[in-house]
PDB file of C-alpha atoms and ligand atoms in Angstrom:
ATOM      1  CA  UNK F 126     152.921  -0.399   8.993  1.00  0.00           C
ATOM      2  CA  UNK F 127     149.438  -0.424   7.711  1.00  0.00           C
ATOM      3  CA  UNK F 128     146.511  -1.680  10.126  1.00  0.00           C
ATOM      4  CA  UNK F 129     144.625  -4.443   8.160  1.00  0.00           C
ATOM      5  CA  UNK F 130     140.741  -5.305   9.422  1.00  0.00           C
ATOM      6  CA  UNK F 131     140.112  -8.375   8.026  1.00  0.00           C
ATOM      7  CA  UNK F 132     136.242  -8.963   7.253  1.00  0.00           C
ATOM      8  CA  UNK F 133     134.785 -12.838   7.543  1.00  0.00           C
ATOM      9  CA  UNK F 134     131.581 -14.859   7.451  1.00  0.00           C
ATOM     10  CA  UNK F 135     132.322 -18.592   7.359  1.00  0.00           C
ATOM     11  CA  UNK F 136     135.288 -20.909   7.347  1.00  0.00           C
ATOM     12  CA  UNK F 137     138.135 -18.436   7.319  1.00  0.00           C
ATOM     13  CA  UNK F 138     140.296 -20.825   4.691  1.00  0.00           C
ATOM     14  CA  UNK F 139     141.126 -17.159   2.923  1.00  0.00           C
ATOM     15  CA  UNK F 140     141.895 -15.626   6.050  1.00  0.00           C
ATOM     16  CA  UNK F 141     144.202 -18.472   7.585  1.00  0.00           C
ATOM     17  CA  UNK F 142     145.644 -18.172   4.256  1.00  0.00           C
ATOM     18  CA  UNK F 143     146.539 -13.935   4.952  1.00  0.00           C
ATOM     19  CA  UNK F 144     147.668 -15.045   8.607  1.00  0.00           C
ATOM     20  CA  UNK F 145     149.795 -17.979   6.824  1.00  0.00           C
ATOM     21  CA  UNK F 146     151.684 -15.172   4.567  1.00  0.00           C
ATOM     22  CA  UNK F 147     151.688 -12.764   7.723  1.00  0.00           C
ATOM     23  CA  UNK F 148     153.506 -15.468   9.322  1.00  0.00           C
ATOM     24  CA  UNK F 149     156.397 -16.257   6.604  1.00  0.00           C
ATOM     25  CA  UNK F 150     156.811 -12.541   6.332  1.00  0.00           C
ATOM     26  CA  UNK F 151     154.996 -12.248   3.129  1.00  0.00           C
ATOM     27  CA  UNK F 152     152.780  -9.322   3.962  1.00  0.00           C
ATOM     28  CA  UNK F 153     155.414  -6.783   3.433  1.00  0.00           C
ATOM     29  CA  UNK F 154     154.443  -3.106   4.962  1.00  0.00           C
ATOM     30  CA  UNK F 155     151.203  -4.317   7.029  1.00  0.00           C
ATOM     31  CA  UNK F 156     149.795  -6.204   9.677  1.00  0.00           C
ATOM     32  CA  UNK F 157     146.565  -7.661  10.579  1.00  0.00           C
ATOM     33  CA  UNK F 158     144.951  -6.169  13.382  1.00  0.00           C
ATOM     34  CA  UNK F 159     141.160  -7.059  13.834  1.00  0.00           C
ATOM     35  CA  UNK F 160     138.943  -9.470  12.228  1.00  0.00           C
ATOM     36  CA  UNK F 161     135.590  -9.035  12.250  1.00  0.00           C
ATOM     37  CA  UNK F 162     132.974 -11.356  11.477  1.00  0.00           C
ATOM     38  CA  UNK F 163     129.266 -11.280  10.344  1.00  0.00           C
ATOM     39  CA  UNK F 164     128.152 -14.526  12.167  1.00  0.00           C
ATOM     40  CA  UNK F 165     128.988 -15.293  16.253  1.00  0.00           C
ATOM     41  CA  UNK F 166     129.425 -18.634  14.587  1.00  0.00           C
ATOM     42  CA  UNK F 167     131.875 -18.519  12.054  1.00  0.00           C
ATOM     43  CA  UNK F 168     134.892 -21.012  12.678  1.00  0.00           C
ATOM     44  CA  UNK F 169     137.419 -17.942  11.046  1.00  0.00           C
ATOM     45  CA  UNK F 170     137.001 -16.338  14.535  1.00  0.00           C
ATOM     46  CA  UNK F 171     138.880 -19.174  16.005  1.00  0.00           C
ATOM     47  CA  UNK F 172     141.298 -18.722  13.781  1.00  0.00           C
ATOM     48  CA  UNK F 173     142.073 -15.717  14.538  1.00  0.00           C
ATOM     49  CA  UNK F 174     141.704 -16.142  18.375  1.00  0.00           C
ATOM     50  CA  UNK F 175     144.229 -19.471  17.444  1.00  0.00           C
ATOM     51  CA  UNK F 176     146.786 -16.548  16.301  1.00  0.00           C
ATOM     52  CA  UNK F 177     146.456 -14.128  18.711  1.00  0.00           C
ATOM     53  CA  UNK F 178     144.328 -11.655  16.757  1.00  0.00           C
ATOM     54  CA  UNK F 179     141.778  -9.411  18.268  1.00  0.00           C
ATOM     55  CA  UNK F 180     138.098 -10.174  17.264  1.00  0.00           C
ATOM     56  CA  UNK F 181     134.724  -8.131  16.786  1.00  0.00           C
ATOM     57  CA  UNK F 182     131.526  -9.688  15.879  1.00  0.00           C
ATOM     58  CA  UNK F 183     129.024  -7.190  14.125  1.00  0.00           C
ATOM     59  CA  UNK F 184     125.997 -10.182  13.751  1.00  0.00           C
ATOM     60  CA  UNK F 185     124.312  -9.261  10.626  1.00  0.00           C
ATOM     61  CA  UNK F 186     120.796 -10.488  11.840  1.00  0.00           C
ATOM     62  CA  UNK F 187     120.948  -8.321  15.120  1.00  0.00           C
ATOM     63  CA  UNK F 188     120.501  -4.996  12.740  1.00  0.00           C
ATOM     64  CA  UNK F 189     117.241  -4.513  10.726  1.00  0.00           C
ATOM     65  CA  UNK F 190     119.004  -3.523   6.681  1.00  0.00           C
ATOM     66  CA  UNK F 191     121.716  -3.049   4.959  1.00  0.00           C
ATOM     67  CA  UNK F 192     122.533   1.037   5.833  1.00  0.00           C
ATOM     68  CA  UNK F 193     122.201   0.290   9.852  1.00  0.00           C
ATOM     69  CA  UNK F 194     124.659  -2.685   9.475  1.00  0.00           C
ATOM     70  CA  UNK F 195     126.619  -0.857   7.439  1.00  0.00           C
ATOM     71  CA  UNK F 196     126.952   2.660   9.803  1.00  0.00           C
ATOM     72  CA  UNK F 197     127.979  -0.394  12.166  1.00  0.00           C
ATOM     73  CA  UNK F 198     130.862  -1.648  10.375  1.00  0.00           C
ATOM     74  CA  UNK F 199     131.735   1.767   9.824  1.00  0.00           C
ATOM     75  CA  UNK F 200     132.157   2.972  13.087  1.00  0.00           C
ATOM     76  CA  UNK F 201     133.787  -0.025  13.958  1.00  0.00           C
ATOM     77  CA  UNK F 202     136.516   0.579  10.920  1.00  0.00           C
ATOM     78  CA  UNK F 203     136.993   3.865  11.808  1.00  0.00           C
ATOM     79  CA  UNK F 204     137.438   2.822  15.859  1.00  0.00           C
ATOM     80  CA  UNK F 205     140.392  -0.110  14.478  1.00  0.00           C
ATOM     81  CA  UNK F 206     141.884   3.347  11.988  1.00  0.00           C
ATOM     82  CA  UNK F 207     142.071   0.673   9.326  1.00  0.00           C
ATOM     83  CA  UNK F 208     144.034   1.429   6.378  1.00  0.00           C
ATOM     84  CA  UNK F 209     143.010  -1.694   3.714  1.00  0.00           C
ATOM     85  CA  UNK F 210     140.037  -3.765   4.704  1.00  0.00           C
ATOM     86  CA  UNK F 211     140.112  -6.992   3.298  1.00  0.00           C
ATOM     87  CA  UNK F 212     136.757  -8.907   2.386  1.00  0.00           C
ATOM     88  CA  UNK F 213     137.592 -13.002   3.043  1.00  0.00           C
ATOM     89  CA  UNK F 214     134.402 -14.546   2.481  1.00  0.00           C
ATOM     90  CA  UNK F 215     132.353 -11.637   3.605  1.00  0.00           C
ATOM     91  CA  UNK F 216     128.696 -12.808   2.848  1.00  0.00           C
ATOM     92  CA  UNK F 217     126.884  -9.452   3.234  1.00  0.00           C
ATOM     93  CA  UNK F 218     126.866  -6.327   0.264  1.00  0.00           C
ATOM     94  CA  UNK F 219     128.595  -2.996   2.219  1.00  0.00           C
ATOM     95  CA  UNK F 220     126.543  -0.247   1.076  1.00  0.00           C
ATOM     96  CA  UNK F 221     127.852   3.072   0.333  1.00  0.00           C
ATOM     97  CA  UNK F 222     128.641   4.996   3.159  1.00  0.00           C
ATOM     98  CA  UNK F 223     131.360   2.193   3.797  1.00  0.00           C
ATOM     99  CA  UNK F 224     133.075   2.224   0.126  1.00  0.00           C
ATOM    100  CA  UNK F 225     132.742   5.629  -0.044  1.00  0.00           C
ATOM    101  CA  UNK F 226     134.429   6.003   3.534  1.00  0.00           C
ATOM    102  CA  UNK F 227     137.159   3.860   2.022  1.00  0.00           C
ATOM    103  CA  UNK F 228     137.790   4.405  -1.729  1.00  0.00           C
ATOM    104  CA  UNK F 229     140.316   1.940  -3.241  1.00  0.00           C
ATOM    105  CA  UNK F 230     141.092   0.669   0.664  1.00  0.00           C
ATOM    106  CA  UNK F 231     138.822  -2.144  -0.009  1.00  0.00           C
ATOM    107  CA  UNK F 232     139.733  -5.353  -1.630  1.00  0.00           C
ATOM    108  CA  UNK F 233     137.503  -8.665  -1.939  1.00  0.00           C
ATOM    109  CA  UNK F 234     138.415 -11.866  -3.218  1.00  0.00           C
ATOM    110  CA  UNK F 235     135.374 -13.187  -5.714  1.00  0.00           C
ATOM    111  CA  UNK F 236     135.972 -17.320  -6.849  1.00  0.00           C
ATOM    112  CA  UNK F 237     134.994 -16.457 -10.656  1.00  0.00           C
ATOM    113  CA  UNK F 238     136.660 -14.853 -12.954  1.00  0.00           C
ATOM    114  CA  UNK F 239     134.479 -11.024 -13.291  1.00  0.00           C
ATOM    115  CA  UNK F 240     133.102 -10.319 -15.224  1.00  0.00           C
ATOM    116  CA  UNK F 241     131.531 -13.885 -14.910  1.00  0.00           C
ATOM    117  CA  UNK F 242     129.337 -14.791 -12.422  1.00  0.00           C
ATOM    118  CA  UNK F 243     129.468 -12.197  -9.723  1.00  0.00           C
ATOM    119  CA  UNK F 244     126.880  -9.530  -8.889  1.00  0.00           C
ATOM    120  CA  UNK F 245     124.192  -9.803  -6.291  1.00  0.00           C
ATOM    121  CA  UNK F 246     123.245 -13.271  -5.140  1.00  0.00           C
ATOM    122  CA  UNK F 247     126.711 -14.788  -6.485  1.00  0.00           C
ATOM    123  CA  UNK F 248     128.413 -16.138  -3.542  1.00  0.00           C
ATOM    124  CA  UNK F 249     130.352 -19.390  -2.032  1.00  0.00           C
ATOM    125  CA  UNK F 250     129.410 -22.248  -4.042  1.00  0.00           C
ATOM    126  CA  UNK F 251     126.633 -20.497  -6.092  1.00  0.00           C
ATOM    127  CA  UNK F 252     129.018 -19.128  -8.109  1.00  0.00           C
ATOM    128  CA  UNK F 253     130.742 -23.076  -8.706  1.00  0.00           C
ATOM    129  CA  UNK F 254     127.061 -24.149  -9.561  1.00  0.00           C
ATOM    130  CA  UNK F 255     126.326 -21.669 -12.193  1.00  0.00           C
ATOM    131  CA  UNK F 256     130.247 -21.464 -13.458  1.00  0.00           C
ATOM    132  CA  UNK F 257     129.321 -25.594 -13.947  1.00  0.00           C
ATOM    133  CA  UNK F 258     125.687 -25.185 -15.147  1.00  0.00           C
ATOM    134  CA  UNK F 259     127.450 -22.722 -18.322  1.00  0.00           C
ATOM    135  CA  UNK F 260     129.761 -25.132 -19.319  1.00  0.00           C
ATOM    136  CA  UNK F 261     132.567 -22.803 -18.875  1.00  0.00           C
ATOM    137  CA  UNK F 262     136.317 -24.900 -19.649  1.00  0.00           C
ATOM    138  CA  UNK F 263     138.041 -22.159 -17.188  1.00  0.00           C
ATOM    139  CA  UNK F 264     137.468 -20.400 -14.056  1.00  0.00           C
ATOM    140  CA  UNK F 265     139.315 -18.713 -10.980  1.00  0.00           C
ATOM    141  CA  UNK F 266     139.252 -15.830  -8.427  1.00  0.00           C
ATOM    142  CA  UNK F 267     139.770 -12.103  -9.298  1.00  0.00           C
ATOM    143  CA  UNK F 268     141.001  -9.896  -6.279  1.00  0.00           C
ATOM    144  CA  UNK F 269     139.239  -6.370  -6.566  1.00  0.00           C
ATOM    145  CA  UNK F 270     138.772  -3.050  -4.720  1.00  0.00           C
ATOM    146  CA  UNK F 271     135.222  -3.017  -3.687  1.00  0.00           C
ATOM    147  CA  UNK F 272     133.235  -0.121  -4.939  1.00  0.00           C
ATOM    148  CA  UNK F 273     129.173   0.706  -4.111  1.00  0.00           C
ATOM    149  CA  UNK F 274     128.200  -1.932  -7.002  1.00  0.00           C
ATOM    150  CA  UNK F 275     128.787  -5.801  -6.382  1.00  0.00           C
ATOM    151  CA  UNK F 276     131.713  -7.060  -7.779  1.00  0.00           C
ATOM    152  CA  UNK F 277     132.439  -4.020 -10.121  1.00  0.00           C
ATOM    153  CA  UNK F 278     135.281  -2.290  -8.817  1.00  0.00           C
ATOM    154  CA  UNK F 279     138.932  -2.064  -9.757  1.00  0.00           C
ATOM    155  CA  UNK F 280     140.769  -5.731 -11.194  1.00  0.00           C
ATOM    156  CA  UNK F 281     143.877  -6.176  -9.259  1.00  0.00           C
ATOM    157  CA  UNK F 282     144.698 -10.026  -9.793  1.00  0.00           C
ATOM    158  CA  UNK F 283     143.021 -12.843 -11.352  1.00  0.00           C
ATOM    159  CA  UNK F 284     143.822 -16.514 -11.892  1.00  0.00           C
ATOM    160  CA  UNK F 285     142.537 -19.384 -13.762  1.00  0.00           C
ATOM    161  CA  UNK F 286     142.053 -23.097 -13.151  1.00  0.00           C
ATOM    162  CA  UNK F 287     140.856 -25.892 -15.790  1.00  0.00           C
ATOM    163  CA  UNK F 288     137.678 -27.228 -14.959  1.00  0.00           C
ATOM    164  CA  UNK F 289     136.931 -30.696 -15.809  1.00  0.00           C
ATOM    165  CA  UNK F 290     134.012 -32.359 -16.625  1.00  0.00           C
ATOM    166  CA  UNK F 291     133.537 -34.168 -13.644  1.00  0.00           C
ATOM    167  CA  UNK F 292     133.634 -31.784 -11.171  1.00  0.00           C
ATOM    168  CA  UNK F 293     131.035 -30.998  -8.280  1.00  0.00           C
ATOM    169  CA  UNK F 294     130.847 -27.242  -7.222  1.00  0.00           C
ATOM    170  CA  UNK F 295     132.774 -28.497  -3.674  1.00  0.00           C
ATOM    171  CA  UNK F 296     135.437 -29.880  -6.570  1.00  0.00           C
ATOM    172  CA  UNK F 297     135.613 -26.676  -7.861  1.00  0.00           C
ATOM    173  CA  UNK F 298     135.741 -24.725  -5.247  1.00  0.00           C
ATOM    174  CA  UNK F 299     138.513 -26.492  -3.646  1.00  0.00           C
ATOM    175  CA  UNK F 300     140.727 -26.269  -6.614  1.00  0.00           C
ATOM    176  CA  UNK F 301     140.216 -22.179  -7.165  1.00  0.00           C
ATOM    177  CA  UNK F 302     140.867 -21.377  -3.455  1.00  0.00           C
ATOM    178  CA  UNK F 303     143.927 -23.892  -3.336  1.00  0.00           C
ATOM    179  CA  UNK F 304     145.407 -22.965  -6.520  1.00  0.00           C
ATOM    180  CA  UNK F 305     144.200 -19.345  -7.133  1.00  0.00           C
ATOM    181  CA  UNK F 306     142.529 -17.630  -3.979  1.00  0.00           C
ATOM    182  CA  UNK F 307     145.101 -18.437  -0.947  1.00  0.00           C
ATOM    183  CA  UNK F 308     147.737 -17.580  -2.870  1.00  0.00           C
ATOM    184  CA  UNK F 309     146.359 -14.253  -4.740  1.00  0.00           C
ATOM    185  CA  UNK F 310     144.773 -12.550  -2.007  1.00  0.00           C
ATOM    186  CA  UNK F 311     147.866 -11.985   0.563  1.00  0.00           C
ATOM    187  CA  UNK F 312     149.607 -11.097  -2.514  1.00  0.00           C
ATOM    188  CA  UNK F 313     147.721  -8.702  -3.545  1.00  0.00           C
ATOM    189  CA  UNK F 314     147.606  -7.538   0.188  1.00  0.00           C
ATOM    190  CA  UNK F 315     151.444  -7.258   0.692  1.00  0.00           C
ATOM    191  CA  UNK F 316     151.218  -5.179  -2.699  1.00  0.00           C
ATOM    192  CA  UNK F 317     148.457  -2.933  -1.536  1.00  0.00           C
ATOM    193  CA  UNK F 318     150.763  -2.551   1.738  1.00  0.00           C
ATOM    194  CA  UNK F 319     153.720  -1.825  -0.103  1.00  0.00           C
ATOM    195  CA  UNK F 320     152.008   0.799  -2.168  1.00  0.00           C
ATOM    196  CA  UNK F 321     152.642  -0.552  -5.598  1.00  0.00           C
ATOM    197  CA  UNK F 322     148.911  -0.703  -7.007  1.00  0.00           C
ATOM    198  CA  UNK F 323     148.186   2.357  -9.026  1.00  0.00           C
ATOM    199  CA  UNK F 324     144.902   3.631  -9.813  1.00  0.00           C
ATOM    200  CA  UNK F 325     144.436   5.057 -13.476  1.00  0.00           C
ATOM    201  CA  UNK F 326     140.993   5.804 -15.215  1.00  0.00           C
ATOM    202  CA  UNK F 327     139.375   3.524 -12.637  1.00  0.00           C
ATOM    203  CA  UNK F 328     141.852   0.683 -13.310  1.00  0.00           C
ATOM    204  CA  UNK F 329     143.943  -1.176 -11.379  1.00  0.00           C
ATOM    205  CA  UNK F 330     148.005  -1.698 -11.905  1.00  0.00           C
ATOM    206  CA  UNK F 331     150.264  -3.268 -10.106  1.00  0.00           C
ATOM    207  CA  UNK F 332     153.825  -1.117 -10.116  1.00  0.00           C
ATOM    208  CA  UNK F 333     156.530  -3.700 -10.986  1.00  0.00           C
TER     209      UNK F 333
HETATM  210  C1  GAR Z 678     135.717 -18.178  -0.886  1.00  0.00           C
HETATM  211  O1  GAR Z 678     135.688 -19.021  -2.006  1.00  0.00           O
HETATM  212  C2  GAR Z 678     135.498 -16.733  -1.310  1.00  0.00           C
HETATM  213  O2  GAR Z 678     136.079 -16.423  -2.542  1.00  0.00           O
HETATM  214  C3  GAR Z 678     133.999 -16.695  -1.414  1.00  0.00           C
HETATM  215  O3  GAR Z 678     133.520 -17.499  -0.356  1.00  0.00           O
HETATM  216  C4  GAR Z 678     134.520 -18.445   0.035  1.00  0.00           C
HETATM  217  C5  GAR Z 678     134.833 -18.206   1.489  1.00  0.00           C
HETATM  218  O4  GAR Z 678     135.700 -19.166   1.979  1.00  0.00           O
HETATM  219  N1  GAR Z 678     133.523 -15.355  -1.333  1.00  0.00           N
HETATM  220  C6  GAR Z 678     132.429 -14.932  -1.937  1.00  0.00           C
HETATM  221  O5  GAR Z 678     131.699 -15.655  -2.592  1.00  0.00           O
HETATM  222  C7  GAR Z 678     132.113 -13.448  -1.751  1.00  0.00           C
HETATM  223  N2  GAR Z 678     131.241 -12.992  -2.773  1.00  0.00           N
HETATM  224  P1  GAR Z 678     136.556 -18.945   3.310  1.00  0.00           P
HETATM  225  O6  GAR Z 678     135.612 -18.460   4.403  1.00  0.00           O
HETATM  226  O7  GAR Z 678     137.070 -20.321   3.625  1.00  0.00           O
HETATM  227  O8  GAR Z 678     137.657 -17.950   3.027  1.00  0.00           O
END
């Protein structure tokens, strides 16, 4: 069984989502064994108190940049021996020393479809406003391993939803997590945990 950390900021829909799956059986080959969040405040801790998962908070404003936080959530990765760490609405960039500590053992779930509106400073509903703002008739979530540049690292899954005319970024947002996000990422968990993504030239397939 694989030990899955599962990283958090905010709401937690994406990780009630993994414990959901966990729960039907769906993550095939792993479990979740820590969840750790960025903020003493955010409700996915709960969450994952309300299901009997253990809990660290690394506060992202107690540590002065990016590399000390980072050597934080490293040590703390290496201390739970994860085997996939899973990015659910983790607000804060990892820098290097934490995807190169865990090369294709990351996986983050962006709501856009990447190449499209990802990168530094796309995040939670910024990326609905400026997905709106272009016009775009389509969007979704991609699930991807998390290299040391935002966003850029290996395609495992994507999904698409219409977008209509009238929509508000909450709108939006709502319909790419229900319809594309809470039902990609675990899957794309249970296949990490089964072993059946394979890594060629830098791409991602899924063995079928
Ligand atoms: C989700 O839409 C997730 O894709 C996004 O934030 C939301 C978190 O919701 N993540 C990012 O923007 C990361 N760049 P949740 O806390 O309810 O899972």
């Amino acid at each position: 069984m694989k030990n899955i950390v599962v990283m958090v900021s905010g709401g937690g829909t994406n990780l009630q989502a993994l414990i959901d799956a966990q729960t039907r059986g769906e993550i095939k080959g792993g479990h979740i064994t820590c969840v750790i969040s960025s903020r003493a405040d955010a409700y996915a801790l709960e969450r994952a108190k309300n299901a009997g998962i253990n809990t660290v908070v690394l506060a992202r404003k107690e540590y002065p940049d990016s590399k000390t936080y980072s050597k934080a959530v490293l040590d703390e990765l290496n201390r739970q021996k994860a085997d996939l760490v899973v990015l659910a609405g983790f607000m804060t960039i990892l820098d290097e020393c934490v995807t190169k500590a865990y090369p294709y053992k990351i996986i983050n779930v962006h709501p856009a479809l990447i190449p499209s509106f990802c990168g530094e400073g796309y995040y939670g509903l910024k990326v609905h406003e400026a997905a709106l703002n272009y016009g775009v008739k389509v969007s979704g979530a991609t699930v991807h391993f998390v290299n040391e540049k935002a966003d850029a690292g290996a395609i495992i899954l994507q999904g698409t939803v219409e977008v209509k005319s009238d929509d508000t970024p909450e709108i939006l947002q709502r319909r790419i997590m229900e319809n594309v996000e809470w039902k990609l990422l675990p899957k794309a968990v249970s296949l990490f945990c089964e072993d059946r993504i394979t890594i060629r030239d830098g791409k991602a397939y899924v063995d079928v």
